[in-house]
GROMACS .gro file of C-alpha atoms in nm:
model
  374
    1MET     CA    1   7.070  -5.777   8.188
    2GLU     CA    2   6.686  -5.755   8.016
    3ALA     CA    3   6.505  -6.096   7.973
    4GLY     CA    4   6.463  -6.029   7.600
    5VAL     CA    5   6.866  -6.059   7.586
    6ILE     CA    6   6.957  -6.305   7.818
    7LEU     CA    7   6.752  -6.533   7.566
    8LEU     CA    8   6.979  -6.449   7.282
    9LEU     CA    9   7.304  -6.519   7.447
   10LEU     CA   10   7.079  -6.877   7.598
   11PHE     CA   11   7.050  -6.960   7.172
   12SER     CA   12   7.296  -6.907   7.040
   13LEU     CA   13   7.518  -7.118   7.314
   14LEU     CA   14   7.248  -7.379   7.279
   15GLY     CA   15   7.257  -7.373   6.886
   16GLY     CA   16   6.925  -7.242   6.852
   17SER     CA   17   6.771  -6.993   6.569
   18TRP     CA   18   6.726  -6.669   6.668
   19THR     CA   19   6.532  -6.339   6.527
   20LEU     CA   20   6.358  -6.086   6.663
   21SER     CA   21   6.100  -6.094   6.368
   22PHE     CA   22   5.948  -6.411   6.455
   23TYR     CA   23   5.634  -6.403   6.272
   24GLY     CA   24   5.510  -6.766   6.209
   25ASP     CA   25   5.570  -7.058   5.978
   26SER     CA   26   5.440  -7.353   5.839
   27ILE     CA   27   5.672  -7.693   5.678
   28SER     CA   28   5.526  -7.882   5.402
   29VAL     CA   29   5.648  -8.215   5.375
   30VAL     CA   30   5.693  -8.371   4.940
   31PRO     CA   31   5.501  -8.767   4.971
   32LEU     CA   32   5.807  -8.957   5.118
   33GLN     CA   33   6.008  -9.140   4.829
   34LYS     CA   34   6.153  -9.543   4.840
   35ASN     CA   35   6.505  -9.519   4.768
   36LYS     CA   36   6.683  -9.864   4.610
   37ASP     CA   37   6.841  -9.971   4.912
   38GLY     CA   38   6.593  -9.957   5.144
   39THR     CA   39   6.617  -9.576   5.287
   40LEU     CA   40   6.409  -9.299   5.246
   41LYS     CA   41   6.390  -9.002   5.120
   42VAL     CA   42   6.257  -8.686   5.271
   43THR     CA   43   6.214  -8.353   5.162
   44PHE     CA   44   5.956  -8.116   5.276
   45TYR     CA   45   5.973  -7.690   5.235
   46HIS     CA   46   5.948  -7.487   5.514
   47ARG     CA   47   5.816  -7.122   5.436
   48GLN     CA   48   5.905  -6.842   5.756
   49ASN     CA   49   5.783  -6.541   5.776
   50GLY     CA   50   5.933  -6.240   6.001
   51ARG     CA   51   5.935  -5.855   5.923
   52ASP     CA   52   6.246  -5.728   5.742
   53ASP     CA   53   6.422  -5.982   5.642
   54CYS     CA   54   6.345  -6.342   5.576
   55GLN     CA   55   6.635  -6.513   5.478
   56ASN     CA   56   6.811  -6.563   5.800
   57GLN     CA   57   6.597  -6.900   5.824
   58THR     CA   58   6.566  -7.199   6.021
   59SER     CA   59   6.802  -7.553   5.981
   60PHE     CA   60   6.598  -7.823   6.177
   61ILE     CA   61   6.717  -8.165   6.303
   62CYS     CA   62   6.645  -8.498   6.292
   63GLU     CA   63   6.553  -8.686   6.670
   64GLY     CA   64   6.654  -9.046   6.746
   65GLY     CA   65   6.892  -9.076   6.546
   66THR     CA   66   6.770  -9.221   6.195
   67CYS     CA   67   6.861  -8.966   5.983
   68SER     CA   68   7.153  -8.846   5.763
   69ASP     CA   69   7.265  -8.622   5.493
   70LEU     CA   70   7.008  -8.391   5.653
   71VAL     CA   71   7.087  -8.064   5.400
   72GLN     CA   72   6.932  -7.749   5.374
   73SER     CA   73   6.967  -7.616   4.975
   74HIS     CA   74   6.866  -7.300   4.986
   75VAL     CA   75   6.648  -7.055   5.079
   76LEU     CA   76   6.462  -6.753   4.872
   77GLN     CA   77   6.246  -6.525   5.014
   78THR     CA   78   5.927  -6.498   4.796
   79ASP     CA   79   5.721  -6.249   4.905
   80TRP     CA   80   5.785  -5.884   5.149
   81ASP     CA   81   5.632  -5.543   5.179
   82ASN     CA   82   5.640  -5.353   4.916
   83SER     CA   83   5.527  -5.023   5.108
   84GLY     CA   84   5.868  -4.954   5.170
   85GLN     CA   85   5.705  -5.012   5.547
   86GLY     CA   86   5.916  -5.360   5.553
   87ARG     CA   87   5.603  -5.496   5.765
   88TRP     CA   88   5.631  -5.824   5.643
   89CYS     CA   89   5.798  -6.125   5.451
   90GLN     CA   90   5.823  -6.503   5.328
   91SER     CA   91   6.118  -6.717   5.290
   92GLU     CA   92   6.078  -7.080   5.180
   93GLY     CA   93   6.370  -7.328   5.196
   94LEU     CA   94   6.424  -7.693   5.097
   95THR     CA   95   6.560  -7.946   5.251
   96THR     CA   96   6.649  -8.283   5.182
   97ALA     CA   97   6.719  -8.572   5.419
   98THR     CA   98   6.777  -8.923   5.370
   99VAL     CA   99   6.613  -9.179   5.697
  100GLN     CA  100   6.654  -9.561   5.734
  101PRO     CA  101   6.344  -9.619   5.850
  102ASN     CA  102   6.447  -9.854   6.158
  103GLY     CA  103   6.181  -9.726   6.410
  104THR     CA  104   5.812  -9.640   6.343
  105THR     CA  105   5.815  -9.302   6.354
  106PHE     CA  106   5.987  -8.960   6.177
  107THR     CA  107   6.071  -8.644   6.349
  108LEU     CA  108   6.183  -8.309   6.240
  109ARG     CA  109   6.218  -8.015   6.483
  110ASP     CA  110   6.331  -7.717   6.485
  111SER     CA  111   6.345  -7.393   6.763
  112GLY     CA  112   6.429  -7.065   6.792
  113CYS     CA  113   6.363  -6.676   6.896
  114CYS     CA  114   6.300  -6.484   6.966
  115TRP     CA  115   5.869  -6.400   6.821
  116THR     CA  116   5.765  -5.993   6.784
  117SER     CA  117   5.632  -5.853   7.069
  118ASN     CA  118   5.284  -5.964   7.145
  119ILE     CA  119   5.051  -5.922   7.407
  120GLU     CA  120   5.066  -6.283   7.541
  121GLY     CA  121   5.447  -6.238   7.593
  122ILE     CA  122   5.621  -6.507   7.444
  123THR     CA  123   5.917  -6.596   7.253
  124SER     CA  124   6.097  -6.889   7.222
  125TRP     CA  125   5.884  -7.048   6.954
  126THR     CA  126   5.949  -7.464   6.815
  127SER     CA  127   5.849  -7.668   6.470
  128ARG     CA  128   5.811  -8.012   6.400
  129VAL     CA  129   5.700  -8.297   6.231
  130ASP     CA  130   5.633  -8.642   6.334
  131LEU     CA  131   5.582  -8.878   6.049
  132ASP     CA  132   5.420  -9.238   6.090
  133LEU     CA  133   5.673  -9.494   5.803
  134GLY     CA  134   5.472  -9.806   5.813
  135THR     CA  135   5.290  -9.840   5.470
  136ARG     CA  136   4.925  -9.788   5.472
  137SER     CA  137   4.685 -10.115   5.405
  138ASP     CA  138   4.439  -9.863   5.211
  139SER     CA  139   4.672  -9.733   4.921
  140PHE     CA  140   4.951  -9.895   5.018
  141ASN     CA  141   5.163  -9.589   5.041
  142LEU     CA  142   5.383  -9.456   5.298
  143ASN     CA  143   5.129  -9.142   5.422
  144THR     CA  144   5.140  -8.768   5.338
  145CYS     CA  145   5.117  -8.530   5.587
  146PRO     CA  146   4.791  -8.236   5.602
  147VAL     CA  147   4.952  -8.003   5.359
  148THR     CA  148   4.812  -7.556   5.542
  149THR     CA  149   5.004  -7.240   5.512
  150THR     CA  150   4.942  -6.879   5.630
  151VAL     CA  151   5.061  -6.582   5.445
  152SER     CA  152   5.280  -6.371   5.704
  153SER     CA  153   5.124  -6.109   5.850
  154LEU     CA  154   4.689  -6.145   5.955
  155ARG     CA  155   4.553  -5.824   6.010
  156ILE     CA  156   4.129  -5.781   6.109
  157PRO     CA  157   3.969  -5.535   6.342
  158GLN     CA  158   3.904  -5.573   6.627
  159ASN     CA  159   3.543  -5.501   6.572
  160CYS     CA  160   3.448  -5.776   6.294
  161PHE     CA  161   3.727  -6.021   6.351
  162THR     CA  162   3.447  -6.327   6.367
  163ARG     CA  163   3.684  -6.608   6.201
  164ILE     CA  164   3.986  -6.734   6.092
  165PRO     CA  165   3.936  -7.080   5.834
  166ILE     CA  166   4.282  -7.225   5.842
  167LEU     CA  167   4.385  -7.411   5.523
  168ALA     CA  168   4.343  -7.805   5.593
  169HIS     CA  169   4.396  -7.999   5.348
  170ASP     CA  170   4.512  -8.442   5.396
  171PRO     CA  171   4.619  -8.570   5.044
  172ASP     CA  172   4.524  -8.922   5.126
  173GLY     CA  173   4.191  -8.774   5.277
  174ASP     CA  174   4.256  -8.869   5.593
  175VAL     CA  175   4.048  -8.645   5.849
  176VAL     CA  176   4.257  -8.398   6.030
  177ARG     CA  177   4.201  -8.261   6.370
  178CYS     CA  178   4.366  -7.898   6.423
  179ARG     CA  179   4.401  -7.801   6.778
  180PHE     CA  180   4.616  -7.533   7.067
  181ALA     CA  181   4.990  -7.714   7.088
  182PRO     CA  182   4.996  -7.867   7.434
  183GLU     CA  183   5.255  -7.573   7.513
  184ALA     CA  184   5.123  -7.293   7.404
  185SER     CA  185   4.948  -6.976   7.578
  186VAL     CA  186   4.592  -6.933   7.432
  187PRO     CA  187   4.516  -6.603   7.375
  188ALA     CA  188   4.200  -6.486   7.579
  189ASN     CA  189   3.845  -6.566   7.388
  190PHE     CA  190   3.993  -6.690   7.074
  191THR     CA  191   3.856  -6.942   7.085
  192LEU     CA  192   3.951  -7.299   6.822
  193ASP     CA  193   3.701  -7.521   6.621
  194GLN     CA  194   3.929  -7.867   6.598
  195THR     CA  195   3.721  -7.992   6.363
  196ALA     CA  196   3.634  -7.711   6.083
  197CYS     CA  197   3.965  -7.587   6.178
  198THR     CA  198   3.866  -7.277   6.188
  199LEU     CA  199   4.015  -6.916   6.500
  200GLY     CA  200   3.705  -6.788   6.642
  201SER     CA  201   3.634  -6.533   6.919
  202ALA     CA  202   3.398  -6.579   7.242
  203GLY     CA  203   3.342  -6.210   7.377
  204THR     CA  204   3.601  -5.961   7.240
  205VAL     CA  205   3.960  -5.990   7.182
  206GLN     CA  206   4.214  -5.778   7.265
  207THR     CA  207   4.393  -5.554   7.025
  208GLY     CA  208   4.764  -5.573   7.001
  209VAL     CA  209   4.939  -5.840   6.863
  210HIS     CA  210   4.885  -6.204   6.925
  211VAL     CA  211   5.082  -6.463   6.811
  212PHE     CA  212   4.969  -6.880   6.715
  213GLU     CA  213   5.090  -7.200   6.758
  214LEU     CA  214   4.814  -7.489   6.621
  215LEU     CA  215   4.905  -7.895   6.597
  216LEU     CA  216   4.708  -8.029   6.272
  217GLU     CA  217   4.707  -8.445   6.278
  218ASP     CA  218   4.589  -8.634   6.087
  219PHE     CA  219   4.395  -8.949   6.119
  220PRO     CA  220   4.209  -9.269   5.886
  221SER     CA  221   3.876  -9.258   5.772
  222SER     CA  222   3.859  -9.607   5.808
  223ASN     CA  223   4.025  -9.903   5.948
  224ILE     CA  224   4.375  -9.907   5.839
  225SER     CA  225   4.726 -10.159   5.923
  226LEU     CA  226   5.002  -9.999   5.877
  227THR     CA  227   5.280 -10.164   5.815
  228TYR     CA  228   5.687 -10.109   5.932
  229THR     CA  229   6.018 -10.217   5.815
  230ASP     CA  230   6.070 -10.569   6.049
  231GLY     CA  231   5.759 -10.676   5.959
  232THR     CA  232   5.542 -10.592   6.239
  233SER     CA  233   5.168 -10.450   6.168
  234VAL     CA  234   4.943 -10.183   6.430
  235SER     CA  235   4.583 -10.082   6.317
  236ARG     CA  236   4.440  -9.770   6.364
  237GLY     CA  237   4.063  -9.737   6.378
  238THR     CA  238   3.810  -9.419   6.255
  239PHE     CA  239   3.867  -9.110   6.374
  240ASP     CA  240   4.038  -9.324   6.709
  241THR     CA  241   4.234  -8.995   6.861
  242ASN     CA  242   4.330  -9.262   7.149
  243SER     CA  243   4.588  -9.351   6.901
  244PRO     CA  244   4.865  -9.132   6.776
  245SER     CA  245   4.801  -8.984   6.416
  246LEU     CA  246   4.968  -9.041   6.078
  247CYS     CA  247   5.051  -8.788   6.079
  248ARG     CA  248   5.171  -8.430   6.353
  249VAL     CA  249   5.264  -8.126   6.180
  250THR     CA  250   5.274  -7.734   6.323
  251LEU     CA  251   5.202  -7.463   6.223
  252GLN     CA  252   5.241  -7.112   6.336
  253PHE     CA  253   5.128  -6.758   6.283
  254SER     CA  254   5.006  -6.392   6.405
  255VAL     CA  255   4.720  -6.182   6.399
  256GLU     CA  256   4.745  -5.799   6.485
  257VAL     CA  257   4.377  -5.679   6.614
  258LEU     CA  258   4.351  -5.334   6.517
  259PRO     CA  259   4.199  -5.081   6.642
  260PRO     CA  260   3.788  -5.039   6.448
  261ILE     CA  261   3.666  -4.896   6.187
  262SER     CA  262   3.379  -4.705   6.122
  263THR     CA  263   3.200  -5.070   5.862
  264CYS     CA  264   3.222  -5.386   5.906
  265VAL     CA  265   3.102  -5.485   5.524
  266ALA     CA  266   3.229  -5.641   5.316
  267GLY     CA  267   3.368  -5.430   4.962
  268SER     CA  268   3.308  -5.129   5.163
  269VAL     CA  269   3.615  -5.021   5.367
  270LEU     CA  270   3.760  -5.422   5.382
  271PRO     CA  271   3.821  -5.586   5.106
  272MET     CA  272   3.586  -5.865   4.942
  273PHE     CA  273   3.715  -6.125   4.719
  274LEU     CA  274   3.477  -6.107   4.388
  275SER     CA  275   3.352  -6.442   4.231
  276ARG     CA  276   3.669  -6.487   3.992
  277THR     CA  277   3.867  -6.604   4.320
  278PRO     CA  278   3.913  -6.957   4.410
  279SER     CA  279   3.695  -7.038   4.709
  280HIS     CA  280   3.917  -7.138   4.993
  281GLY     CA  281   4.004  -7.474   4.996
  282GLU     CA  282   3.994  -7.532   4.657
  283VAL     CA  283   4.242  -7.822   4.492
  284LEU     CA  284   4.393  -7.725   4.136
  285HIS     CA  285   4.669  -7.854   3.906
  286ALA     CA  286   4.927  -7.791   3.736
  287SER     CA  287   5.197  -7.984   3.532
  288LEU     CA  288   5.538  -8.001   3.482
  289GLY     CA  289   5.671  -7.735   3.219
  290GLN     CA  290   5.365  -7.512   3.198
  291THR     CA  291   5.284  -7.205   3.316
  292PHE     CA  292   5.043  -7.176   3.666
  293GLN     CA  293   4.808  -6.941   3.651
  294LEU     CA  294   4.603  -6.760   3.987
  295TYR     CA  295   4.333  -6.503   3.989
  296ALA     CA  296   4.204  -6.290   4.236
  297GLN     CA  297   4.069  -5.964   4.224
  298ALA     CA  298   3.876  -5.847   4.530
  299GLN     CA  299   3.687  -5.447   4.541
  300ALA     CA  300   3.669  -5.171   4.819
  301GLN     CA  301   3.507  -4.887   4.756
  302LYS     CA  302   3.611  -4.648   5.052
  303SER     CA  303   3.932  -4.802   5.050
  304GLN     CA  304   4.263  -4.827   4.798
  305ILE     CA  305   4.356  -5.167   4.718
  306GLN     CA  306   4.690  -5.109   4.731
  307SER     CA  307   4.834  -5.480   4.660
  308PHE     CA  308   4.776  -5.876   4.738
  309GLN     CA  309   4.999  -6.060   5.013
  310VAL     CA  310   5.064  -6.398   4.885
  311SER     CA  311   5.198  -6.728   5.024
  312GLY     CA  312   5.341  -6.915   4.790
  313PRO     CA  313   5.630  -7.114   4.598
  314GLU     CA  314   5.967  -7.016   4.505
  315ASN     CA  315   5.947  -6.849   4.171
  316MET     CA  316   5.570  -6.784   4.194
  317THR     CA  317   5.561  -6.389   4.023
  318GLN     CA  318   5.276  -6.170   4.104
  319GLU     CA  319   5.054  -5.929   3.809
  320PHE     CA  320   4.904  -5.652   3.996
  321SER     CA  321   4.647  -5.407   3.887
  322ALA     CA  322   4.379  -5.136   3.987
  323ASP     CA  323   4.112  -4.956   3.872
  324LEU     CA  324   3.938  -4.615   4.036
  325SER     CA  325   3.593  -4.821   4.070
  326GLY     CA  326   3.787  -4.976   4.405
  327LYS     CA  327   3.845  -5.312   4.230
  328ALA     CA  328   4.234  -5.503   4.189
  329GLU     CA  329   4.322  -5.808   4.055
  330VAL     CA  330   4.647  -6.028   4.138
  331ILE     CA  331   4.723  -6.300   3.867
  332LEU     CA  332   4.985  -6.548   3.971
  333SER     CA  333   5.223  -6.708   3.754
  334TRP     CA  334   5.448  -7.036   3.833
  335THR     CA  335   5.601  -7.308   3.620
  336PRO     CA  336   5.682  -7.607   3.845
  337GLN     CA  337   6.013  -7.778   3.727
  338GLN     CA  338   6.077  -8.180   3.795
  339SER     CA  339   6.162  -8.123   4.096
  340ASP     CA  340   5.825  -8.050   4.231
  341LEU     CA  341   5.655  -8.276   4.075
  342LYS     CA  342   5.392  -8.462   4.368
  343ARG     CA  343   5.384  -8.153   4.551
  344LEU     CA  344   5.156  -8.102   4.720
  345VAL     CA  345   5.136  -7.686   4.744
  346PRO     CA  346   4.975  -7.448   4.949
  347VAL     CA  347   4.921  -7.078   4.874
  348CYS     CA  348   4.712  -6.875   5.093
  349PHE     CA  349   4.626  -6.475   4.983
  350THR     CA  350   4.554  -6.151   5.102
  351ALA     CA  351   4.458  -5.834   4.941
  352GLU     CA  352   4.579  -5.512   5.143
  353THR     CA  353   4.523  -5.182   5.232
  354THR     CA  354   4.630  -4.939   5.433
  355GLN     CA  355   4.384  -4.914   5.696
  356THR     CA  356   4.326  -5.407   5.691
  357GLN     CA  357   4.308  -5.651   5.408
  358SER     CA  358   4.059  -5.881   5.340
  359GLU     CA  359   3.927  -6.208   5.420
  360MET     CA  360   4.287  -6.477   5.381
  361ARG     CA  361   4.177  -6.793   5.119
  362CYS     CA  362   4.425  -7.072   5.072
  363VAL     CA  363   4.374  -7.329   4.728
  364VAL     CA  364   4.614  -7.651   4.689
  365VAL     CA  365   4.807  -7.693   4.416
  366MET     CA  366   4.911  -8.087   4.300
  367VAL     CA  367   5.158  -8.062   4.028
  368THR     CA  368   5.140  -8.378   3.797
  369ARG     CA  369   5.372  -8.511   3.534
  370ALA     CA  370   5.065  -8.417   3.267
  371THR     CA  371   4.783  -8.159   3.190
  372ILE     CA  372   4.469  -8.221   3.385
  373ILE     CA  373   4.181  -8.004   3.258
  374GLN     CA  374   4.025  -7.826   3.553
   0.00000   0.00000   0.00000
């Protein structure tokens, strides 16, 4: 019996989740809410990347026995390859849980099989978020996890690979450190700047698909204390990596290194974003019940931009247009609902051609009740 079949049978028997075209995933945790009975309401959005069908999303479990009413309410496909080739897709699922804060941490976890075929030969994957349940002395609130995501499919010609900036925004102003997961198999000649959260290279990277399993952790930027429901408290020093992080969340994605192309000049074969496009890491604002719009514009003079790949919230629409000069534009529109209040929504996008794609840019959309002048 082949190894892949054995893995599928094993995950089925253990109740795990499996798909043959897992491209990666990300988790976004909404700021925790305190219920009147002292419990905590945890809401998180899970984006899963794949190839043909992304709607068969996985279900998380709560570790430590502190959870009740763990409910995955719905999963919607939010983006897909519209070329007819079914090369990539992404879905977003919403899960809520009630947590008894009788401990100091809260953990959600899921695992499954199988990663898309890759150079490293990795098959199984694990998604996880660990959140400290102490009240912070600087904000008198519970900690908020770093915000991150990627588009479903990243493609870069071998001779053009330089770096991939990863979104790592912290709503509390904490210091975020990115690192490879301890159990991860790090692809050869790839490097990771833990402070800038940027994937780079040290030498030539091999063509083919590579998979990456990262951990994003936040540490306070000043000395704080954390107080728990049992009355105990602990201190956390400024960026003290010897102490546990306030939150630890996984980010998993794949990168396809393509054969070399004729030129790496941005705006020629490789699409280049133009000035109308938001900068990477920018924080934008949206208001309840009002349509939020994001404009992105790119140009590729020696190739044709056919679409934009977008990682965004459910019900975000795209309006694409292109002209004969090689320019293309997308208008992303989204109207936040009451359930989106206080969300910090990651949005990433790339301009796509048949050969390759632009750099990935990501922003954070902060949802508030009132209009904020940007």
